[in-house]
Amino acid sequence: MKEAVILIHGIWMNGSEMFRLRQRLTDAGYECHLFRYHSLKCSPEENAEQLNKFTHLLEAKVVHFVCHSLGGLVLLHLFDKHIVEKKGRVVFLGVAVNGSQVARRLYSTLMTRWTMGKSIEHGLLGDRPVWAKWRDLGVISGNFPLGVGLVVGGPALPHDGTVSVEETYLDGATDYITMTVNHFGLLYSEEVAMQVITFLRAGKFGDEATNLLFDATG
């Protein structure tokens, strides 16, 4: 049985943006599943409840998670509230675990507050659950400063146009890497995809790993 990967998209997205990363993971031998959720209508905690149900539907013995932006905060709530029995690893792509300066600016202005919806509830403002090292977790950040965040002034440099590198630092993470891509480039870059695959296989970033870490048939 193949190892499964659950892909979790970010705010203002529906998951179709992850098609290229999904294809590359599929080509690498993973069984990919896209978890779609309402990023504005529901809070990260509420979406985590749906993610828990989604995870339980999978038959694979090994289930990894690859999360972009707000999707990582949904994942933190999942592990904070539930015991995820299936082994696997986690990769965060541009996840503002320390709160998003762009989100704070949008939320602080009455005209743009609606764009945040319920994503700010124990989420993008920084009041999220602690990561208790439940499994290996790798963090990939970008430092190419081009993106929608610049419209409202942008985060502190270095940043990916939406999220700063500093905002992605997670206490308890296993490994970090910063790459020359912007926030959306994290989803489309072949180099990023190879680092995701490397971490899922080896639990660290670096040269491409050639073997699956887990024996999912055992």
Coordinates of N, CA and C in Angstrom, one line a residue:
M1 N 0.8 -1.2 0.0 CA 0.0 0.0 0.0 C 0.9 1.2 0.0
K2 N 0.5 2.2 -0.8 CA 1.3 3.5 -0.9 C 1.2 4.3 0.3
E3 N 2.2 5.1 0.6 CA 2.1 6.1 1.6 C 1.2 7.2 1.1
A4 N 0.3 7.8 1.9 CA -0.6 8.8 1.5 C -0.1 10.2 1.9
V5 N -0.4 11.2 1.2 CA -0.1 12.6 1.5 C -1.4 13.4 1.4
I6 N -1.8 14.1 2.5 CA -2.9 15.0 2.5 C -2.4 16.4 2.3
L7 N -2.8 17.0 1.2 CA -2.4 18.4 0.9 C -3.5 19.4 1.4
I8 N -3.0 20.4 2.1 CA -4.0 21.3 2.8 C -3.6 22.7 2.3
H9 N -4.6 23.3 1.6 CA -4.3 24.6 0.9 C -4.4 25.8 1.9
G10 N -4.2 27.0 1.4 CA -4.2 28.2 2.3 C -5.4 29.0 2.1
I11 N -5.4 30.2 2.7 CA -6.5 31.1 2.7 C -6.8 31.6 1.3
W12 N -8.1 31.9 1.0 CA -8.6 32.4 -0.2 C -8.4 31.4 -1.4
M13 N -8.1 30.1 -1.1 CA -7.9 29.1 -2.1 C -8.9 28.0 -2.0
N14 N -8.9 27.1 -3.0 CA -9.8 26.0 -3.0 C -9.0 24.7 -3.2
G15 N -7.7 24.8 -3.3 CA -6.9 23.6 -3.5 C -6.4 23.3 -4.9
S16 N -7.1 23.9 -5.9 CA -6.6 23.6 -7.3 C -5.3 24.2 -7.5
E17 N -4.8 25.2 -6.7 CA -3.5 25.8 -6.8 C -2.4 24.8 -6.5
M18 N -2.7 23.7 -5.9 CA -1.7 22.7 -5.5 C -1.5 21.6 -6.5
F19 N -2.1 21.7 -7.7 CA -2.1 20.6 -8.6 C -0.7 20.2 -9.1
R20 N 0.2 21.2 -9.3 CA 1.5 20.8 -9.7 C 2.3 20.1 -8.6
L21 N 2.2 20.6 -7.4 CA 2.9 19.9 -6.3 C 2.2 18.5 -6.1
R22 N 0.9 18.4 -6.2 CA 0.3 17.1 -6.1 C 0.8 16.1 -7.2
Q23 N 0.9 16.6 -8.4 CA 1.4 15.7 -9.5 C 2.8 15.2 -9.2
R24 N 3.6 16.1 -8.7 CA 5.0 15.7 -8.5 C 5.1 14.7 -7.3
L25 N 4.2 14.9 -6.3 CA 4.2 13.9 -5.3 C 3.7 12.6 -5.7
T26 N 2.7 12.6 -6.6 CA 2.1 11.4 -7.2 C 3.2 10.7 -8.0
D27 N 3.9 11.4 -8.8 CA 5.0 10.8 -9.6 C 6.1 10.2 -8.8
A28 N 6.2 10.7 -7.5 CA 7.2 10.2 -6.6 C 6.7 8.9 -5.9
G29 N 5.5 8.5 -6.1 CA 5.0 7.3 -5.6 C 4.0 7.5 -4.4
Y30 N 3.6 8.7 -4.2 CA 2.6 8.9 -3.1 C 1.2 8.9 -3.6
E31 N 0.3 8.5 -2.7 CA -1.1 8.6 -3.0 C -1.6 9.9 -2.4
C32 N -2.0 10.8 -3.2 CA -2.3 12.2 -2.8 C -3.8 12.4 -2.6
H33 N -4.1 13.2 -1.6 CA -5.5 13.5 -1.3 C -5.5 15.0 -0.9
L34 N -6.5 15.7 -1.5 CA -6.6 17.2 -1.3 C -7.7 17.4 -0.3
F35 N -7.4 18.1 0.8 CA -8.4 18.4 1.8 C -8.9 19.9 1.5
R36 N -10.1 20.0 1.1 CA -10.7 21.3 0.8 C -11.5 21.8 2.1
Y37 N -11.4 23.1 2.3 CA -12.1 23.6 3.5 C -12.4 25.1 3.2
H38 N -13.4 25.6 4.0 CA -13.8 27.0 3.9 C -12.8 27.9 4.8
S39 N -11.9 28.6 4.1 CA -10.9 29.3 4.9 C -11.5 30.6 5.6
L40 N -12.6 31.1 5.1 CA -13.2 32.3 5.8 C -14.4 32.0 6.6
K41 N -15.2 31.1 6.1 CA -16.5 30.8 6.8 C -16.3 30.0 8.1
C42 N -15.2 29.3 8.2 CA -14.9 28.4 9.4 C -13.5 28.8 9.9
S43 N -13.4 28.6 11.2 CA -12.1 28.9 11.9 C -11.2 27.7 11.7
P44 N -9.9 27.9 11.9 CA -8.9 26.8 11.8 C -9.3 25.6 12.7
E45 N -9.8 25.9 13.9 CA -10.2 24.8 14.8 C -11.4 24.1 14.2
E46 N -12.3 24.8 13.7 CA -13.5 24.1 13.1 C -13.1 23.3 11.8
N47 N -12.2 23.8 11.0 CA -11.7 23.1 9.9 C -10.9 21.8 10.3
A48 N -10.2 21.9 11.4 CA -9.4 20.8 11.9 C -10.3 19.6 12.3
E49 N -11.6 19.9 12.7 CA -12.5 18.8 13.0 C -12.8 18.0 11.7
Q50 N -13.0 18.8 10.6 CA -13.3 18.1 9.3 C -12.1 17.4 8.8
L51 N -10.9 18.0 9.1 CA -9.7 17.3 8.7 C -9.5 16.0 9.4
N52 N -9.9 15.9 10.7 CA -9.8 14.7 11.4 C -10.6 13.6 10.8
K53 N -11.9 14.0 10.5 CA -12.8 13.0 9.8 C -12.2 12.6 8.5
F54 N -11.6 13.5 7.7 CA -11.1 13.2 6.4 C -9.9 12.2 6.6
T55 N -9.1 12.4 7.5 CA -7.9 11.6 7.8 C -8.3 10.2 8.1
H56 N -9.4 10.0 8.9 CA -9.8 8.7 9.3 C -10.4 7.9 8.1
L57 N -10.8 8.5 7.1 CA -11.3 7.9 5.9 C -10.3 7.2 5.1
L58 N -9.0 7.5 5.2 CA -8.0 7.0 4.4 C -7.5 5.6 4.9
E59 N -7.3 4.7 4.0 CA -6.9 3.3 4.4 C -5.4 3.2 4.6
A60 N -4.6 4.1 4.0 CA -3.2 4.0 4.1 C -2.7 4.0 5.5
K61 N -1.6 3.2 5.8 CA -1.1 3.1 7.1 C -0.1 4.2 7.5
V62 N 0.4 4.9 6.4 CA 1.2 6.1 6.6 C 0.6 7.3 6.0
V63 N 0.3 8.3 6.7 CA -0.3 9.5 6.2 C 0.5 10.7 6.5
H64 N 1.1 11.4 5.5 CA 1.8 12.6 5.7 C 0.9 13.8 5.4
F65 N 1.3 15.0 5.9 CA 0.6 16.2 5.6 C 1.5 17.2 5.0
V66 N 1.1 17.9 4.0 CA 1.8 19.0 3.3 C 0.9 20.2 3.3
C67 N 1.3 21.2 4.1 CA 0.3 22.3 4.4 C 0.9 23.7 3.9
H68 N 0.1 24.4 3.2 CA 0.5 25.7 2.7 C -0.3 26.8 3.5
S69 N 0.5 27.8 4.0 CA -0.1 29.0 4.6 C -1.1 28.6 5.7
L70 N -2.3 29.1 5.6 CA -3.3 28.9 6.7 C -3.5 27.4 6.9
G71 N -3.3 26.5 5.9 CA -3.4 25.1 6.1 C -2.6 24.5 7.2
G72 N -1.4 25.1 7.5 CA -0.6 24.7 8.6 C -1.2 24.9 9.9
L73 N -1.9 26.0 10.0 CA -2.6 26.4 11.3 C -3.8 25.4 11.6
V74 N -4.4 25.0 10.5 CA -5.5 24.0 10.6 C -4.8 22.7 11.1
L75 N -3.7 22.3 10.6 CA -3.0 21.1 11.0 C -2.6 21.2 12.5
L76 N -2.1 22.4 13.0 CA -1.8 22.5 14.4 C -3.0 22.2 15.3
H77 N -4.1 22.7 14.9 CA -5.4 22.4 15.7 C -5.7 21.0 15.7
L78 N -5.5 20.3 14.5 CA -5.8 18.9 14.4 C -5.0 18.1 15.5
F79 N -3.7 18.3 15.6 CA -2.9 17.6 16.5 C -3.1 18.0 18.0
D80 N -3.5 19.3 18.1 CA -3.8 19.8 19.5 C -5.1 19.1 20.1
K81 N -6.0 18.8 19.2 CA -7.3 18.3 19.7 C -7.5 16.8 19.5
H82 N -6.7 16.2 18.7 CA -6.9 14.8 18.4 C -5.6 14.0 18.4
I83 N -5.7 12.7 18.6 CA -4.6 11.8 18.5 C -4.6 11.2 17.1
V84 N -3.6 11.5 16.4 CA -3.4 11.0 15.0 C -2.6 9.8 15.0
E85 N -3.2 8.6 15.0 CA -2.5 7.4 15.2 C -1.6 6.9 14.0
K86 N -2.0 7.3 12.8 CA -1.2 6.9 11.7 C 0.1 7.6 11.7
K87 N 1.2 6.9 11.4 CA 2.5 7.6 11.4 C 2.7 8.3 10.1
G88 N 3.7 9.3 10.1 CA 3.9 10.1 8.9 C 4.7 11.3 9.3
R89 N 4.8 12.2 8.4 CA 5.6 13.5 8.6 C 4.8 14.6 8.1
V90 N 5.2 15.8 8.5 CA 4.5 17.1 8.1 C 5.5 18.0 7.5
V91 N 5.1 18.7 6.4 CA 5.9 19.8 5.8 C 5.0 21.1 5.8
F92 N 5.5 22.2 6.3 CA 4.9 23.5 6.2 C 5.5 24.3 5.1
L93 N 4.7 24.9 4.3 CA 5.1 25.8 3.2 C 4.6 27.2 3.5
G94 N 5.5 28.1 3.9 CA 5.1 29.5 4.1 C 3.9 29.6 5.1
V95 N 4.0 28.9 6.3 CA 3.0 29.0 7.3 C 3.4 30.0 8.4
A96 N 2.5 31.0 8.5 CA 2.8 32.1 9.5 C 2.4 31.6 10.9
V97 N 3.2 30.8 11.5 CA 2.9 30.2 12.8 C 3.0 31.2 13.9
N98 N 3.8 32.3 13.7 CA 3.9 33.4 14.7 C 3.0 34.6 14.4
G99 N 2.0 34.3 13.6 CA 1.1 35.4 13.3 C 1.5 36.1 12.0
S100 N 0.6 36.6 11.3 CA 0.9 37.2 10.0 C 0.7 38.8 10.1
Q101 N 1.8 39.5 9.8 CA 1.7 40.9 9.8 C 0.7 41.4 8.7
V102 N 0.7 40.8 7.6 CA -0.3 41.1 6.6 C -1.7 40.9 7.1
A103 N -2.0 39.8 7.7 CA -3.3 39.5 8.3 C -3.7 40.6 9.3
R104 N -2.7 41.0 10.2 CA -3.0 42.0 11.2 C -3.4 43.3 10.5
R105 N -2.7 43.7 9.5 CA -3.0 44.9 8.8 C -4.4 44.9 8.2
L106 N -4.7 43.8 7.5 CA -6.0 43.7 6.9 C -7.1 43.7 7.9
Y107 N -6.9 43.0 9.0 CA -7.9 42.9 10.1 C -8.1 44.2 10.8
S108 N -7.1 45.0 10.9 CA -7.1 46.3 11.7 C -7.9 47.4 10.9
T109 N -8.1 47.2 9.7 CA -8.8 48.2 8.9 C -10.3 47.7 8.6
L110 N -11.2 48.5 8.9 CA -12.6 48.1 8.8 C -13.0 47.7 7.3
M111 N -12.4 48.4 6.4 CA -12.7 48.1 5.0 C -12.2 46.8 4.5
T112 N -11.2 46.3 5.1 CA -10.6 45.0 4.7 C -10.7 43.9 5.7
R113 N -11.3 44.2 6.8 CA -11.5 43.1 7.9 C -12.2 41.9 7.4
W114 N -13.2 42.1 6.5 CA -14.0 41.0 6.0 C -13.1 40.0 5.2
T115 N -12.0 40.4 4.7 CA -11.2 39.5 3.9 C -10.5 38.4 4.8
M116 N -10.5 38.6 6.1 CA -9.9 37.6 7.0 C -10.9 36.6 7.5
G117 N -12.2 36.9 7.5 CA -13.2 36.0 8.0 C -12.9 35.4 9.3
K118 N -13.0 34.1 9.5 CA -12.8 33.5 10.8 C -11.4 32.9 10.8
S119 N -10.5 33.2 9.8 CA -9.2 32.7 9.8 C -8.3 33.2 10.9
I120 N -8.8 34.4 11.5 CA -8.0 35.0 12.6 C -8.3 34.4 14.0
E121 N -9.3 33.5 14.1 CA -9.6 32.9 15.3 C -8.6 31.8 15.7
H122 N -7.8 32.1 16.6 CA -6.7 31.2 17.0 C -5.9 30.7 15.8
G123 N -5.6 31.7 14.9 CA -4.9 31.4 13.7 C -4.0 32.4 13.2
L124 N -4.3 33.2 12.3 CA -3.4 34.1 11.6 C -2.9 35.3 12.5
L125 N -3.6 35.5 13.6 CA -3.1 36.6 14.5 C -2.0 36.1 15.5
G126 N -1.8 34.8 15.4 CA -0.7 34.2 16.2 C -1.0 33.4 17.4
D127 N -2.3 33.4 17.8 CA -2.7 32.7 19.0 C -3.1 31.3 18.7
R128 N -2.2 30.5 18.2 CA -2.5 29.2 17.7 C -1.9 28.1 18.7
P129 N -2.3 26.9 18.6 CA -1.8 25.8 19.5 C -0.3 25.6 19.4
V130 N 0.3 25.2 20.5 CA 1.7 24.8 20.5 C 2.0 23.5 19.8
W131 N 3.0 23.4 19.0 CA 3.4 22.2 18.4 C 4.3 21.4 19.4
A132 N 3.8 20.2 19.8 CA 4.4 19.4 20.8 C 5.2 18.3 20.3
K133 N 5.8 18.5 19.1 CA 6.7 17.5 18.5 C 6.1 16.1 18.4
W134 N 4.8 16.1 17.9 CA 4.1 14.8 17.7 C 4.7 14.0 16.7
R135 N 5.4 14.6 15.7 CA 6.0 13.9 14.6 C 7.0 14.8 13.9
D136 N 7.9 14.3 13.0 CA 8.8 15.1 12.3 C 8.0 16.2 11.5
L137 N 8.5 17.5 11.6 CA 7.9 18.6 10.9 C 9.0 19.4 10.3
G138 N 8.9 19.6 9.0 CA 9.9 20.4 8.3 C 9.2 21.7 7.8
V139 N 9.9 22.8 7.9 CA 9.4 24.2 7.6 C 10.2 24.7 6.3
I140 N 9.5 25.0 5.3 CA 10.0 25.7 4.1 C 9.5 27.1 4.0
S141 N 10.4 28.1 4.0 CA 10.0 29.5 3.8 C 10.5 30.0 2.5
G142 N 10.0 31.1 2.0 CA 10.5 31.7 0.8 C 11.0 33.1 1.1
N143 N 12.0 33.5 0.3 CA 12.6 34.9 0.5 C 12.6 35.7 -0.8
F144 N 11.7 35.4 -1.8 CA 11.6 36.2 -2.9 C 10.4 37.2 -2.7
P145 N 10.7 38.4 -2.5 CA 9.7 39.4 -2.0 C 8.7 39.9 -3.0
L146 N 7.9 39.1 -3.5 CA 6.9 39.5 -4.5 C 5.5 38.8 -4.2
G147 N 4.5 39.6 -3.9 CA 3.2 38.9 -3.6 C 2.2 39.9 -3.1
V148 N 1.0 39.4 -2.9 CA -0.2 40.3 -2.5 C 0.1 41.0 -1.2
G149 N 0.9 40.5 -0.4 CA 1.2 41.2 0.9 C 1.8 42.6 0.7
L150 N 2.4 42.8 -0.4 CA 3.0 44.1 -0.6 C 2.0 45.2 -0.8
V151 N 0.8 44.8 -1.1 CA -0.3 45.8 -1.3 C -0.6 46.5 0.0
V152 N -0.4 45.8 1.1 CA -0.7 46.4 2.4 C 0.6 46.8 3.2
G153 N 1.7 46.8 2.5 CA 2.9 47.2 3.1 C 3.9 46.1 3.3
G154 N 3.4 44.8 3.2 CA 4.3 43.7 3.3 C 4.9 43.4 4.7
P155 N 5.3 42.2 4.9 CA 5.9 41.8 6.2 C 7.4 42.3 6.2
A156 N 8.1 42.1 7.3 CA 9.5 42.4 7.4 C 10.3 41.5 6.6
L157 N 11.4 42.1 6.0 CA 12.3 41.3 5.2 C 13.2 40.4 6.1
P158 N 13.6 39.2 5.6 CA 13.2 38.6 4.3 C 11.8 38.0 4.4
H159 N 11.1 38.1 3.2 CA 9.8 37.5 3.1 C 9.5 37.0 1.7
D160 N 8.4 36.3 1.6 CA 8.0 35.7 0.3 C 6.9 36.6 -0.4
G161 N 6.7 37.8 0.0 CA 5.7 38.6 -0.6 C 4.4 38.6 0.3
T162 N 4.3 37.7 1.1 CA 3.1 37.5 2.0 C 3.5 37.2 3.4
V163 N 4.4 36.3 3.6 CA 4.8 35.8 4.9 C 6.3 36.0 5.1
S164 N 6.7 36.5 6.2 CA 8.2 36.7 6.5 C 8.8 35.4 6.9
V165 N 10.1 35.2 6.7 CA 10.8 34.0 7.2 C 10.6 33.9 8.7
E166 N 10.8 35.0 9.4 CA 10.6 35.0 10.9 C 9.3 34.5 11.3
E167 N 8.2 34.8 10.6 CA 6.9 34.3 10.9 C 6.7 32.8 10.8
T168 N 7.6 32.2 10.1 CA 7.5 30.7 9.9 C 8.2 29.9 10.9
Y169 N 9.0 30.5 11.7 CA 9.8 29.8 12.7 C 8.9 29.1 13.7
L170 N 9.0 27.8 13.8 CA 8.2 27.0 14.7 C 9.0 26.3 15.7
D171 N 8.8 26.6 17.0 CA 9.5 25.9 18.1 C 9.1 24.4 18.0
G172 N 10.0 23.5 18.0 CA 9.7 22.1 18.0 C 9.8 21.5 16.6
A173 N 10.0 22.4 15.6 CA 10.2 21.8 14.2 C 11.5 21.0 14.1
T174 N 11.5 20.1 13.2 CA 12.7 19.2 13.0 C 13.8 19.9 12.1
D175 N 13.3 20.6 11.1 CA 14.3 21.1 10.2 C 13.7 22.3 9.5
Y176 N 14.5 23.2 9.0 CA 14.1 24.4 8.3 C 14.9 24.6 7.0
I177 N 14.3 25.2 6.0 CA 15.0 25.6 4.8 C 14.3 26.8 4.2
T178 N 15.1 27.8 3.7 CA 14.6 28.9 3.1 C 15.0 28.9 1.6
M179 N 14.0 29.1 0.7 CA 14.3 29.0 -0.7 C 13.9 30.3 -1.5
T180 N 14.5 30.5 -2.6 CA 14.3 31.7 -3.4 C 13.0 31.6 -4.2
V181 N 11.9 31.6 -3.6 CA 10.6 31.6 -4.2 C 9.6 32.5 -3.4
N182 N 8.5 32.9 -4.1 CA 7.6 33.7 -3.3 C 6.5 32.8 -2.8
H183 N 5.5 33.4 -2.2 CA 4.5 32.6 -1.4 C 3.8 31.6 -2.3
F184 N 3.4 31.9 -3.5 CA 2.7 31.0 -4.4 C 3.7 30.1 -5.1
G185 N 5.0 30.6 -5.3 CA 6.0 29.8 -5.8 C 6.3 28.5 -5.0
L186 N 6.0 28.6 -3.7 CA 6.2 27.4 -2.9 C 5.4 26.2 -3.4
L187 N 4.3 26.5 -4.1 CA 3.4 25.4 -4.6 C 3.8 25.0 -6.0
Y188 N 4.6 25.8 -6.8 CA 4.9 25.5 -8.2 C 6.3 25.1 -8.4
S189 N 7.2 25.5 -7.5 CA 8.6 25.2 -7.7 C 9.0 23.8 -7.7
E190 N 9.7 23.3 -8.7 CA 10.2 21.9 -8.7 C 11.2 21.7 -7.6
E191 N 12.0 22.7 -7.3 CA 13.0 22.5 -6.3 C 12.4 22.4 -4.9
V192 N 11.3 23.2 -4.7 CA 10.5 23.0 -3.4 C 9.9 21.6 -3.3
A193 N 9.3 21.2 -4.4 CA 8.7 19.9 -4.4 C 9.7 18.8 -4.1
M194 N 10.9 18.9 -4.6 CA 12.0 17.9 -4.3 C 12.4 17.9 -2.8
Q195 N 12.4 19.1 -2.2 CA 12.7 19.2 -0.8 C 11.5 18.6 0.1
V196 N 10.3 18.8 -0.4 CA 9.2 18.2 0.3 C 9.3 16.7 0.3
I197 N 9.6 16.1 -0.9 CA 9.7 14.7 -1.0 C 10.9 14.2 -0.2
T198 N 12.0 14.9 -0.2 CA 13.2 14.6 0.6 C 12.8 14.5 2.1
F199 N 12.1 15.5 2.6 CA 11.7 15.5 4.0 C 10.7 14.3 4.3
L200 N 9.8 14.1 3.5 CA 8.8 13.0 3.7 C 9.5 11.7 3.8
R201 N 10.6 11.5 3.1 CA 11.3 10.2 3.1 C 12.4 10.1 4.2
A202 N 13.1 11.3 4.4 CA 14.2 11.2 5.3 C 14.1 11.9 6.6
G203 N 13.1 12.8 6.7 CA 12.9 13.6 8.0 C 13.9 14.7 8.1
K204 N 14.5 15.1 6.9 CA 15.4 16.3 6.9 C 15.4 16.8 5.5
F205 N 15.8 18.0 5.3 CA 16.0 18.6 4.0 C 17.4 18.3 3.5
G206 N 17.6 18.4 2.2 CA 19.0 18.2 1.6 C 18.9 17.5 0.3
D207 N 19.9 16.6 0.1 CA 19.9 15.8 -1.1 C 18.7 14.9 -1.2
E208 N 18.2 14.6 -2.4 CA 17.0 13.8 -2.5 C 17.2 12.4 -2.0
A209 N 16.2 12.0 -1.1 CA 16.3 10.6 -0.6 C 15.7 9.7 -1.6
T210 N 16.2 8.5 -1.7 CA 15.8 7.5 -2.7 C 14.9 6.5 -2.3
N211 N 14.7 6.3 -1.0 CA 13.9 5.2 -0.4 C 12.8 5.8 0.5
L212 N 11.7 5.2 0.5 CA 10.6 5.5 1.4 C 11.1 5.1 2.8
L213 N 10.8 6.0 3.7 CA 11.3 5.7 5.1 C 10.5 4.6 5.8
F214 N 9.2 4.7 5.6 CA 8.3 3.7 6.3 C 7.9 2.5 5.4
D215 N 7.8 1.4 6.0 CA 7.3 0.2 5.2 C 5.8 0.2 5.5
A216 N 5.1 0.7 4.5 CA 3.7 0.9 4.7 C 2.9 -0.5 4.5
T217 N 3.7 -1.5 4.1 CA 3.0 -2.8 3.8 C 3.2 -3.7 5.1
G218 N 4.0 -3.3 6.0 CA 4.3 -4.1 7.2 C 3.3 -4.0 8.3

